[in-house]
CSV table of C-alpha atoms in Angstrom, one decimal:
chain,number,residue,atom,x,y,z
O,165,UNK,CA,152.1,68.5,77.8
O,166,UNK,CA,153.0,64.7,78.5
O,167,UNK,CA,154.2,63.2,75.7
O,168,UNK,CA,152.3,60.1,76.6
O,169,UNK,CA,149.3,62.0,76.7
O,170,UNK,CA,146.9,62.4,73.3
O,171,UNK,CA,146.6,65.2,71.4
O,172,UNK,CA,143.4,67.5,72.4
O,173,UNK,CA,142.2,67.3,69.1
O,174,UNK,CA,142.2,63.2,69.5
O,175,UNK,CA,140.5,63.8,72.6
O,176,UNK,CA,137.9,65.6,71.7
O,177,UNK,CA,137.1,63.3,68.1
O,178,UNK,CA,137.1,60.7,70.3
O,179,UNK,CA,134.4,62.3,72.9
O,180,UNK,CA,132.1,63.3,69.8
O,181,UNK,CA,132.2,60.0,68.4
O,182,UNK,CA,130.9,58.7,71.8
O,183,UNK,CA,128.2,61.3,72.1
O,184,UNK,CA,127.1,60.0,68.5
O,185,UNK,CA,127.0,56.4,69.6
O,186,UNK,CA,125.0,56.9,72.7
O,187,UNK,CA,122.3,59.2,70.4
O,188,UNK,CA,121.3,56.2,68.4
O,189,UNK,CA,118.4,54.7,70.1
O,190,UNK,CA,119.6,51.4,71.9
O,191,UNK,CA,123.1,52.7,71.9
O,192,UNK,CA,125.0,53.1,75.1
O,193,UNK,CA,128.7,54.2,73.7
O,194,UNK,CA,130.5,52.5,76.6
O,195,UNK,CA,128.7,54.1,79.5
O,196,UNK,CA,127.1,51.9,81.4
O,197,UNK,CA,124.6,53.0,84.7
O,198,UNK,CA,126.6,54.6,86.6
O,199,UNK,CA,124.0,55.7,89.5
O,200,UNK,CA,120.7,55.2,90.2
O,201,UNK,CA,118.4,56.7,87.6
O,202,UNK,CA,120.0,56.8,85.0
O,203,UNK,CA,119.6,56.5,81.0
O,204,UNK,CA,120.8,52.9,80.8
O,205,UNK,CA,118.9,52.3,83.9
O,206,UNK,CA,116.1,53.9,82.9
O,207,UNK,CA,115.4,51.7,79.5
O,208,UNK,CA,116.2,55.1,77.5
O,209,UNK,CA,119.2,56.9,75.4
O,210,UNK,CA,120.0,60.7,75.5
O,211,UNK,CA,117.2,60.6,72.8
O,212,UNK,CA,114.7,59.7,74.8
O,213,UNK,CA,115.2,60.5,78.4
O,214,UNK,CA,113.9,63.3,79.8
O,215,UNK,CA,115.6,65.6,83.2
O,216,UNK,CA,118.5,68.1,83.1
O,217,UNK,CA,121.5,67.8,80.7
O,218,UNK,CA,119.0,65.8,78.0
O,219,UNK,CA,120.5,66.2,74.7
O,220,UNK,CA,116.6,65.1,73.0
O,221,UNK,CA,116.6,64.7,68.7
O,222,UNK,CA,113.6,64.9,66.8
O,223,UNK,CA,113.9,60.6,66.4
O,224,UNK,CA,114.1,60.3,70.1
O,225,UNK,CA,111.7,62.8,71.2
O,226,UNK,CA,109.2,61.0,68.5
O,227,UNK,CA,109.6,57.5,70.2
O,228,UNK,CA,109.4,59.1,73.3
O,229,UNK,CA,106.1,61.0,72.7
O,230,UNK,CA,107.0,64.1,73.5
O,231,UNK,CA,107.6,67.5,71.2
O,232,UNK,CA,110.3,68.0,68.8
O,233,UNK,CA,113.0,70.2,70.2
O,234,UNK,CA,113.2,73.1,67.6
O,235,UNK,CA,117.3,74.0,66.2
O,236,UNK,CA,118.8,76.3,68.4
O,237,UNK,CA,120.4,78.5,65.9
O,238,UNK,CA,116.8,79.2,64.3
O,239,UNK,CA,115.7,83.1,65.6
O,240,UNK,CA,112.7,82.4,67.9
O,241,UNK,CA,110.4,83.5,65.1
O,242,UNK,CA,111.3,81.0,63.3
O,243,UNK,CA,110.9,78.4,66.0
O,244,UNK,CA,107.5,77.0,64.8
O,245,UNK,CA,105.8,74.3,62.6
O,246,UNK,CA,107.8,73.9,59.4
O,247,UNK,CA,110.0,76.8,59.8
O,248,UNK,CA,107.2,78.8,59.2
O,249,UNK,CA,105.5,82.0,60.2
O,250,UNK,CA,102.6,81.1,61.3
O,251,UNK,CA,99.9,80.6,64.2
O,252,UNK,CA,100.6,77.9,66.5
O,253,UNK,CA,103.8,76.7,67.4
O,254,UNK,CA,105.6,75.8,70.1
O,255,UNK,CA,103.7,76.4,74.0
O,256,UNK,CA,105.1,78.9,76.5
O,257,UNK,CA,105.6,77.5,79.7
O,258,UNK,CA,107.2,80.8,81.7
O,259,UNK,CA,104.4,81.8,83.8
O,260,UNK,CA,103.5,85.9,83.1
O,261,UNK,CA,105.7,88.3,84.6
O,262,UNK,CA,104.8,89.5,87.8
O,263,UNK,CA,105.8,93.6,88.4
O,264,UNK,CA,108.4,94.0,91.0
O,265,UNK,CA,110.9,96.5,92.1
O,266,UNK,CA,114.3,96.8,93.1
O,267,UNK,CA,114.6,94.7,96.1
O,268,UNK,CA,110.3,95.7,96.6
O,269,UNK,CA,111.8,99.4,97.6
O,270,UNK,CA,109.3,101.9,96.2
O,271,UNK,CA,110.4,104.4,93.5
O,272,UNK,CA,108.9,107.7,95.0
O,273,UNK,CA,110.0,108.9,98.1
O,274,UNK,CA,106.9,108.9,100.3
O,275,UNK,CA,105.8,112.1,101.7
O,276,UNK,CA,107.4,112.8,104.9
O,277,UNK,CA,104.1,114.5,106.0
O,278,UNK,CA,102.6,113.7,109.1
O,279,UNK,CA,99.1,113.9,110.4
O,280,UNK,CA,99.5,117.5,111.5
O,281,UNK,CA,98.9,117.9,107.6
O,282,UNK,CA,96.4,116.1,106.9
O,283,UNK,CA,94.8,118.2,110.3
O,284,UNK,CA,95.6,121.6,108.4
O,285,UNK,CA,93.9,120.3,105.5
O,286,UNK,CA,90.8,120.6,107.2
O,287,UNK,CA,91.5,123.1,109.2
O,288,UNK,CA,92.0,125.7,106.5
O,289,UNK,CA,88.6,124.2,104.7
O,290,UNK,CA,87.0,125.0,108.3
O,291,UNK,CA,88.1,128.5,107.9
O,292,UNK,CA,87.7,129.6,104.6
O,293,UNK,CA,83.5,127.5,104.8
O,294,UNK,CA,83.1,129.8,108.3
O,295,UNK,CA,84.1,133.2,106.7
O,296,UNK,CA,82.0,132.1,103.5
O,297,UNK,CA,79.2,131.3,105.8
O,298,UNK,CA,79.4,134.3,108.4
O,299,UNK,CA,79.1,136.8,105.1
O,300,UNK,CA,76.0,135.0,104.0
O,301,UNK,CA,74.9,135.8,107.6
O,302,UNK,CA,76.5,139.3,107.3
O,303,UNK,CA,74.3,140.3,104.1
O,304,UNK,CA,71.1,138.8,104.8
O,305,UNK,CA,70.8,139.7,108.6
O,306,UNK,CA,71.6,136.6,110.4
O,307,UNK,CA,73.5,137.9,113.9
O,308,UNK,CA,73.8,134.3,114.9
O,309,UNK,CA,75.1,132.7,112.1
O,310,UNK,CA,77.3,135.8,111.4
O,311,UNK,CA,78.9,135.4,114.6
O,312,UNK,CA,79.2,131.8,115.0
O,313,UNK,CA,80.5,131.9,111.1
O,314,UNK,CA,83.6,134.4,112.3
O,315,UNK,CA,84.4,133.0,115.4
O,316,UNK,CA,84.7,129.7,114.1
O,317,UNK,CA,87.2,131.1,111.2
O,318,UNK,CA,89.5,132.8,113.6
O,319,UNK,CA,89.9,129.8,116.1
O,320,UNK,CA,90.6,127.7,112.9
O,321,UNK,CA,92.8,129.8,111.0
O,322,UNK,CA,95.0,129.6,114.0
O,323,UNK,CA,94.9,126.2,114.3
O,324,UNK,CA,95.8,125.7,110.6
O,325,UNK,CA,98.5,128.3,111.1
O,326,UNK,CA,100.2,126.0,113.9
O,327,UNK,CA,99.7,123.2,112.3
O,328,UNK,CA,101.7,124.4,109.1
O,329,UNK,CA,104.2,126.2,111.5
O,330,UNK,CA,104.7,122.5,113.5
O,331,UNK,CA,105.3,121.0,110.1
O,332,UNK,CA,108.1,123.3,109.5
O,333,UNK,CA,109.7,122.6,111.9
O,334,UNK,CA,111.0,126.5,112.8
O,335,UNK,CA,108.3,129.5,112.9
O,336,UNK,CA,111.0,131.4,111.0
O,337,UNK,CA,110.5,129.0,107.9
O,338,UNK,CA,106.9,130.7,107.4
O,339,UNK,CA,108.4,134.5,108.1
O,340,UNK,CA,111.0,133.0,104.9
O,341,UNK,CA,108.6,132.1,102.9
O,342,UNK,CA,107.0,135.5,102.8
O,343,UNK,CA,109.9,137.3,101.4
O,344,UNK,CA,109.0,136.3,97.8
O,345,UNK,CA,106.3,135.8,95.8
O,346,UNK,CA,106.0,132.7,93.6
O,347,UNK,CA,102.9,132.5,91.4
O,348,UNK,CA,104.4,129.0,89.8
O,349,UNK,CA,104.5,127.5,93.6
O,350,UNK,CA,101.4,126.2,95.2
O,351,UNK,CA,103.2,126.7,98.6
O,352,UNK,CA,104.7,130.4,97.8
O,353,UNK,CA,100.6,131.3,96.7
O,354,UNK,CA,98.8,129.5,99.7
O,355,UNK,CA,101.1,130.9,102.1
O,356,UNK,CA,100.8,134.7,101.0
O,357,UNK,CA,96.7,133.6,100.9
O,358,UNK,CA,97.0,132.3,104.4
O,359,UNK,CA,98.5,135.9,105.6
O,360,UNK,CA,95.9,137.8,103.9
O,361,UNK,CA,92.6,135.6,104.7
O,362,UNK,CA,94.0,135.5,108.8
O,363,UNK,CA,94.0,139.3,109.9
O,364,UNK,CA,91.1,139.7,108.2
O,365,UNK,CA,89.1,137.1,109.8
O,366,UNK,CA,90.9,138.2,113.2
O,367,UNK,CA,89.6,141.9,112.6
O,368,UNK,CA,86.2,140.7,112.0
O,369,UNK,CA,86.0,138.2,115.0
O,370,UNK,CA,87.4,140.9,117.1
O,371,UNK,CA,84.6,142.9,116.2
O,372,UNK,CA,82.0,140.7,117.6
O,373,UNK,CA,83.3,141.7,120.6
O,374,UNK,CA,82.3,145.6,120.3
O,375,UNK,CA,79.0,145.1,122.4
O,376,UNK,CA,80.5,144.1,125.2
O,377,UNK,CA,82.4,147.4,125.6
O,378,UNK,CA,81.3,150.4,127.4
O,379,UNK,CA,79.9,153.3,125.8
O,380,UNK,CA,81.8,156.3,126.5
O,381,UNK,CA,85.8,156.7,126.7
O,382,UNK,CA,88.1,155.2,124.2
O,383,UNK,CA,86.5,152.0,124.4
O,384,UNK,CA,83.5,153.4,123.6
O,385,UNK,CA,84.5,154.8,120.0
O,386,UNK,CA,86.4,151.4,119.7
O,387,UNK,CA,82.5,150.0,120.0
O,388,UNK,CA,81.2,152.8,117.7
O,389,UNK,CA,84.1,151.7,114.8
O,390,UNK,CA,84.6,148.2,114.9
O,391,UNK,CA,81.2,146.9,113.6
O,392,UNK,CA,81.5,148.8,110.7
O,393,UNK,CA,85.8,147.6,110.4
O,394,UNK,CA,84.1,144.4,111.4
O,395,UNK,CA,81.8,144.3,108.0
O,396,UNK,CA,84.8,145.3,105.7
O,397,UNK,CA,87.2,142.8,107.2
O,398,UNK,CA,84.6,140.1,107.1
O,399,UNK,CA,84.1,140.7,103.0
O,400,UNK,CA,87.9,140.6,102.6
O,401,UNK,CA,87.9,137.5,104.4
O,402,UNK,CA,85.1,135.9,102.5
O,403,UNK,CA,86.5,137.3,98.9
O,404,UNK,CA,90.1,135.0,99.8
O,405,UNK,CA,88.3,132.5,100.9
O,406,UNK,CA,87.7,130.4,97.8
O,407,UNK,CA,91.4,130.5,97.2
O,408,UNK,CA,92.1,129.5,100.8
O,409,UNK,CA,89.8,126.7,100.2
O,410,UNK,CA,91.0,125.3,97.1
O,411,UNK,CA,95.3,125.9,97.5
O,412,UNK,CA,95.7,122.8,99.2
O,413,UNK,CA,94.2,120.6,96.8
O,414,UNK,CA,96.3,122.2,94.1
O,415,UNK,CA,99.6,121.7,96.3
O,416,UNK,CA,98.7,118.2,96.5
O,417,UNK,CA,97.9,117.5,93.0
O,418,UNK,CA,101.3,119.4,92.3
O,419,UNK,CA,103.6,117.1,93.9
O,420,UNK,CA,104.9,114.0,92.2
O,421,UNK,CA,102.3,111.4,94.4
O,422,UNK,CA,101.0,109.1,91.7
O,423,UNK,CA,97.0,109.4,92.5
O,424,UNK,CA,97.6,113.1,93.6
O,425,UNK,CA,98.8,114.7,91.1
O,426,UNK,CA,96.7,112.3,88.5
O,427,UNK,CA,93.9,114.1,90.6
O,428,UNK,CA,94.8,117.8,89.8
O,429,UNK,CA,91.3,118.1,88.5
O,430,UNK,CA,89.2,117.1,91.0
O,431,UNK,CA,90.9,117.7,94.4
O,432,UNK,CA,90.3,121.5,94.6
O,433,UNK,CA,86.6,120.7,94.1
O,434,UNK,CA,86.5,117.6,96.4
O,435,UNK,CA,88.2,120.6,99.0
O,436,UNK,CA,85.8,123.2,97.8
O,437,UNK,CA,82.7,121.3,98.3
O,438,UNK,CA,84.6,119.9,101.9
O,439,UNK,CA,85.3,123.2,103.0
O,440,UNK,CA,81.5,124.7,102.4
O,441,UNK,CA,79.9,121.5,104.2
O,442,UNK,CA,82.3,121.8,107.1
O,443,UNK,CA,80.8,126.0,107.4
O,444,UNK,CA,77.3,124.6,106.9
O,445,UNK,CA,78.0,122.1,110.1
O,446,UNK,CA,79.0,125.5,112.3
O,447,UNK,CA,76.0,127.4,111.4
O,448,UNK,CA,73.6,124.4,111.7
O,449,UNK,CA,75.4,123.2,115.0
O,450,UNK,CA,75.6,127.2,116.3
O,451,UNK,CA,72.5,129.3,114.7
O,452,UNK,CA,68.6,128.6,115.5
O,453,UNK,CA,66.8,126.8,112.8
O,454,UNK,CA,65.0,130.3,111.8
O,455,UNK,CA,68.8,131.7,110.4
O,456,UNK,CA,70.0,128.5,109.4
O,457,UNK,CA,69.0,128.7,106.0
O,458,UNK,CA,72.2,129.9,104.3
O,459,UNK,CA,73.5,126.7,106.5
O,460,UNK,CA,71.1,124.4,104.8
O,461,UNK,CA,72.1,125.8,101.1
O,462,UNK,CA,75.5,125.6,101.9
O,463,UNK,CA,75.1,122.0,102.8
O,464,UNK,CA,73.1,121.0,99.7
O,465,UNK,CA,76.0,122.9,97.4
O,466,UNK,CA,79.1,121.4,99.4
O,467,UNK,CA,77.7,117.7,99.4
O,468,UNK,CA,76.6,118.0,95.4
O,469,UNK,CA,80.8,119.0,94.8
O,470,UNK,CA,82.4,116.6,97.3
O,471,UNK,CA,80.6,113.8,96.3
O,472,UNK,CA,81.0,114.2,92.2
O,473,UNK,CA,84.6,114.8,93.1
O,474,UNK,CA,84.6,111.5,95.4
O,475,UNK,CA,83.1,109.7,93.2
O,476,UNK,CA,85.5,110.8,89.6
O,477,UNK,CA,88.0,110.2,91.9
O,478,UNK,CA,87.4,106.6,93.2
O,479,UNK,CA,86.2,105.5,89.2
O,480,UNK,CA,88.0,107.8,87.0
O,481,UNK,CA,91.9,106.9,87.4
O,482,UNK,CA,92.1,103.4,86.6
O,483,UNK,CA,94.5,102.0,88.8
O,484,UNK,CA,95.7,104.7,90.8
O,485,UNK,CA,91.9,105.1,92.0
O,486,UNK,CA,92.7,101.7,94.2
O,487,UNK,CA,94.3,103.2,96.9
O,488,UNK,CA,91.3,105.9,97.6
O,489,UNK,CA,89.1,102.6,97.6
O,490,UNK,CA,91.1,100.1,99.9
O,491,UNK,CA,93.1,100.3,103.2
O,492,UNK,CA,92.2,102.9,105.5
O,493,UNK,CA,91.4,105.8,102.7
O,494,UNK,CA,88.8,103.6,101.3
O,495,UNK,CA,87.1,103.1,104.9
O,496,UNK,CA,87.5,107.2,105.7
O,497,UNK,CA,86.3,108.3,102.2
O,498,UNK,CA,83.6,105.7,102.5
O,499,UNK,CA,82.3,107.0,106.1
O,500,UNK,CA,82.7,110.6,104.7
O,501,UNK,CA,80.2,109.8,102.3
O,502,UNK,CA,77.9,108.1,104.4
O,503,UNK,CA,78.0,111.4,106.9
O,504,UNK,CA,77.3,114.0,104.0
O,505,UNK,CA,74.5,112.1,102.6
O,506,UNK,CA,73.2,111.8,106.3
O,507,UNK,CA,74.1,115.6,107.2
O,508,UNK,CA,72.6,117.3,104.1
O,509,UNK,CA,69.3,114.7,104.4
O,510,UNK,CA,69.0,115.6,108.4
O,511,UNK,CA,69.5,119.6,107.5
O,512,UNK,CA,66.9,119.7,104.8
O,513,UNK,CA,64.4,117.4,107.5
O,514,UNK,CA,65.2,119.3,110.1
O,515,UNK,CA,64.1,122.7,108.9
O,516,UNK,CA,61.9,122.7,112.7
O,517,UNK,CA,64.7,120.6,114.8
O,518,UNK,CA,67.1,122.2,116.6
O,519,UNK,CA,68.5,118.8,118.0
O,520,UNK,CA,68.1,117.3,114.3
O,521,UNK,CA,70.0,120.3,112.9
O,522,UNK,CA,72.6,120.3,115.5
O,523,UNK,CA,73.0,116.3,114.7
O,524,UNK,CA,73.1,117.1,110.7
O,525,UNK,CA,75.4,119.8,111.6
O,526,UNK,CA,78.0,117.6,113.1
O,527,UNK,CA,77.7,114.7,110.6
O,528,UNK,CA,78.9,117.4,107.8
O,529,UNK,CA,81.8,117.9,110.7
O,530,UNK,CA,82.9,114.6,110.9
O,531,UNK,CA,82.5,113.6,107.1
O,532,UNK,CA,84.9,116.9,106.2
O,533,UNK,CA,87.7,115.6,108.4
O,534,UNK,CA,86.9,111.8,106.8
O,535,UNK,CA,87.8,112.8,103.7
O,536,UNK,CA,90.6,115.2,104.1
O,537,UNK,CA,92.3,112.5,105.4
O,538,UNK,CA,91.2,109.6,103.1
O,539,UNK,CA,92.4,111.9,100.3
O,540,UNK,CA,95.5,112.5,102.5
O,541,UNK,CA,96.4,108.8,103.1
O,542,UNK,CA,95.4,107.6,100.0
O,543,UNK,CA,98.1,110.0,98.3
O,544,UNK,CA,100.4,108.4,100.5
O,545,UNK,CA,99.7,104.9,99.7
O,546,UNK,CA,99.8,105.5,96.3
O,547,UNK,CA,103.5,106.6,96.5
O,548,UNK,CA,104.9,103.3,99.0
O,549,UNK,CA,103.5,101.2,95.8
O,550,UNK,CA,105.7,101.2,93.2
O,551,UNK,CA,103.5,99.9,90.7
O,552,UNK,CA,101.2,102.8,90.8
O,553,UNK,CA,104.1,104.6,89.6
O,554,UNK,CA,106.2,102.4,87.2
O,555,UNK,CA,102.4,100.8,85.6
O,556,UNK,CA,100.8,104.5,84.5
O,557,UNK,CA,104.1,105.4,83.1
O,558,UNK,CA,104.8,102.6,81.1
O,559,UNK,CA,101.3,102.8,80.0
O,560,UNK,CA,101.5,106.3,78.8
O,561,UNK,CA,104.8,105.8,76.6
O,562,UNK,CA,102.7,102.2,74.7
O,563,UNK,CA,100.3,105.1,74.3
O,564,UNK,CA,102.4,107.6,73.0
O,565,UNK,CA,104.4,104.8,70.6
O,566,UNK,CA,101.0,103.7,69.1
O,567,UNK,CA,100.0,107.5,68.2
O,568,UNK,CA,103.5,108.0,66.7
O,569,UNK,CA,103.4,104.6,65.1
């Protein structure tokens, strides 16, 4: 150091002292305006100007008319009227907190799903409401609706089966997924449930075909065997279908998708209920009005479960109901609503009509695929939107802390 130069301890008494003089009100300590705006220039001290790098005292701030600035080596709590605990006090100024994440990225991973899903949704409720439907038919003496019932659950049970199989990517994944059996894994069940429900419903769509072959020969004991083949496979059928129904909504609700798996209770009914209105729209589309009367109850029952489903679901989970009521799930749920109401009201009217029942029948057609997909996209939605996966949790621990506290 220069030996010209004072001591840093000089220095800095001296720079104190200053600081003092230009906190006393009239004071400037040497300094006079140096720019434009400021203290000196201003009419005001240190004390009582305001803007950045304001070093404001209680005396200053009081001639000033503006709020004491509280010690800064006083714990917030303290920080109030008379050093006391109290209510009152200084005003916050920070604006709330608004939730955000990382950069806006979302926290799940959103399912990399596509519509061919969404498609196999459906078309495995289509199936399992058709066999359901075809065995009412069976037992009560209905050829029309019996046929209509197993034809319709054969040419969806293969179009649900390519539909999983396109998802996968390589038809060997499905022959994999056979070679163990999972109770614990939605996917391991429904696949081992697909395998069983779809020869059966093939066997007992084949066997509509057994009047159309000739009566003598070979062919002809293949006409003689396969009605009877054809009643057997058509129970079987109808006995898995319930579980065919319902898997999916359990594999949804059993992935990590915030208003999925908050769903777990109601999605198997909502599919339930979706799958026996979608059967009712086949026989009430295909049967005459005289042997559509398993149709009509099976309308009546599937509306009555899809809509108390709809409904818990759009009202019941808080937050994570918005995205089943907003976007494009809102609008598909909504419209699926509207066409079960209008197909079960048309199928109990139309007792007479065979154009209203065929109408009602393709309302409860349309509203099915309305909400397997609302329910589908809405999942999705749920899991871009980080807050309807950070929000539930952190309300669940304040929950937990209070019961423990």
């Amino acid at each position: 150091m220069s030996p010209d130069r004072a001591p840093v301890g000089a220095l800095f008494r001296r720079f104190r002292d200053r600081l003092a003089t230009e906190d006393r009100p009239g004071g400037s300590g040497g300094h006079g305006p140096k720019q434009s705006g400021g203290l000196a220039e201003a009419g005001g001290s240190r004390a009582t100007g305001t803007g950045a790098g304001v070093a404001r005292t209680d005396a200053g701030a009081a001639e000033a008319g503006l709020a004491p600035q509280p010690p800064w080596d006083v714990p917030p709590t303290e920080r109030r009227r008379g050093g006391r605990r109290r209510g009152g006090g200084e005003q916050l100024n920070v604006p709330p907190a608004e939730f955000t994440s990382y950069y806006g990225r979302p926290v799940l991973k959103a399912p990399v799903w596509k519509w061919d899903i969404a498609a196999y949704l459906f078309t495995g409720g289509l199936a399992a409401g058709s066999s359901l439907l075809a065995a009412g038919g069976q037992l009560t003496g209905r050829p029309a609706l019996r046929r209509a019932g197993r034809v319709t659950s054969l040419a969806a049970v293969g179009t649900s089966a390519f539909f999983l199989i396109n998802d996968l990517g390589r038809p060997s994944r499905f022959h994999h997924m056979l070679r163990v059996a999972k109770l614990t894994s939605p996917m391991s069940v429904g696949t081992w449930i697909l395998s069983a429900f779809g020869p059966a419903a093939g066997v007992a769509a084949v066997a509509e075909a057994a009047p159309w072959l000739p009566e003598r020969g070979v062919l002809g004991l293949g006409r003689r065997l396969l009605p009877p083949v054809g009643h057997a496979a058509g129970l079987a059928a109808a006995a898995t279908a319930p579980l065919l129904a319902t898997y999916t909504g359990v594999l949804l609700a059993d992935t990590a998708v915030p208003s999925w798996h908050e769903a777990y209770p109601e999605l198997p009914m909502i599919f339930a209920g979706s799958a026996l209105a979608s059967g009712a729209g086949v026989g009430l589309l295909a049967a005459p009005t005289d042997q559509a009367g398993p149709a009509r109850r099976f309308a009546v029952a599937g509306a009555a479960m899809e809509l108390w489903g709809s409904h818990r679901v759009e009202n019941r989970l808080g937050l994570l109901s918005e995205p089943y009521a907003q976007g494009t799930p809102g609008k598909l749920l909504k419209a699926g609503r509207a066409l079960t109401a209008a197909g079960v009201v048309g199928a109990l009217i139309g007792r007479r009509s065979r154009v209203l029942s065929a109408v009602s029948g393709g309302a409860l057609l349309a509203a099915s695929v309305c909400t397997r997909f609302g329910i589908f996209h809405g999942g999705v939605a749920s899991a871009k939107d980080p807050r309807y996966t950070v929000v539930p949790q952190r309300e669940r621990a304040d929950r937990r802390a209070a019961e423990q506290g």
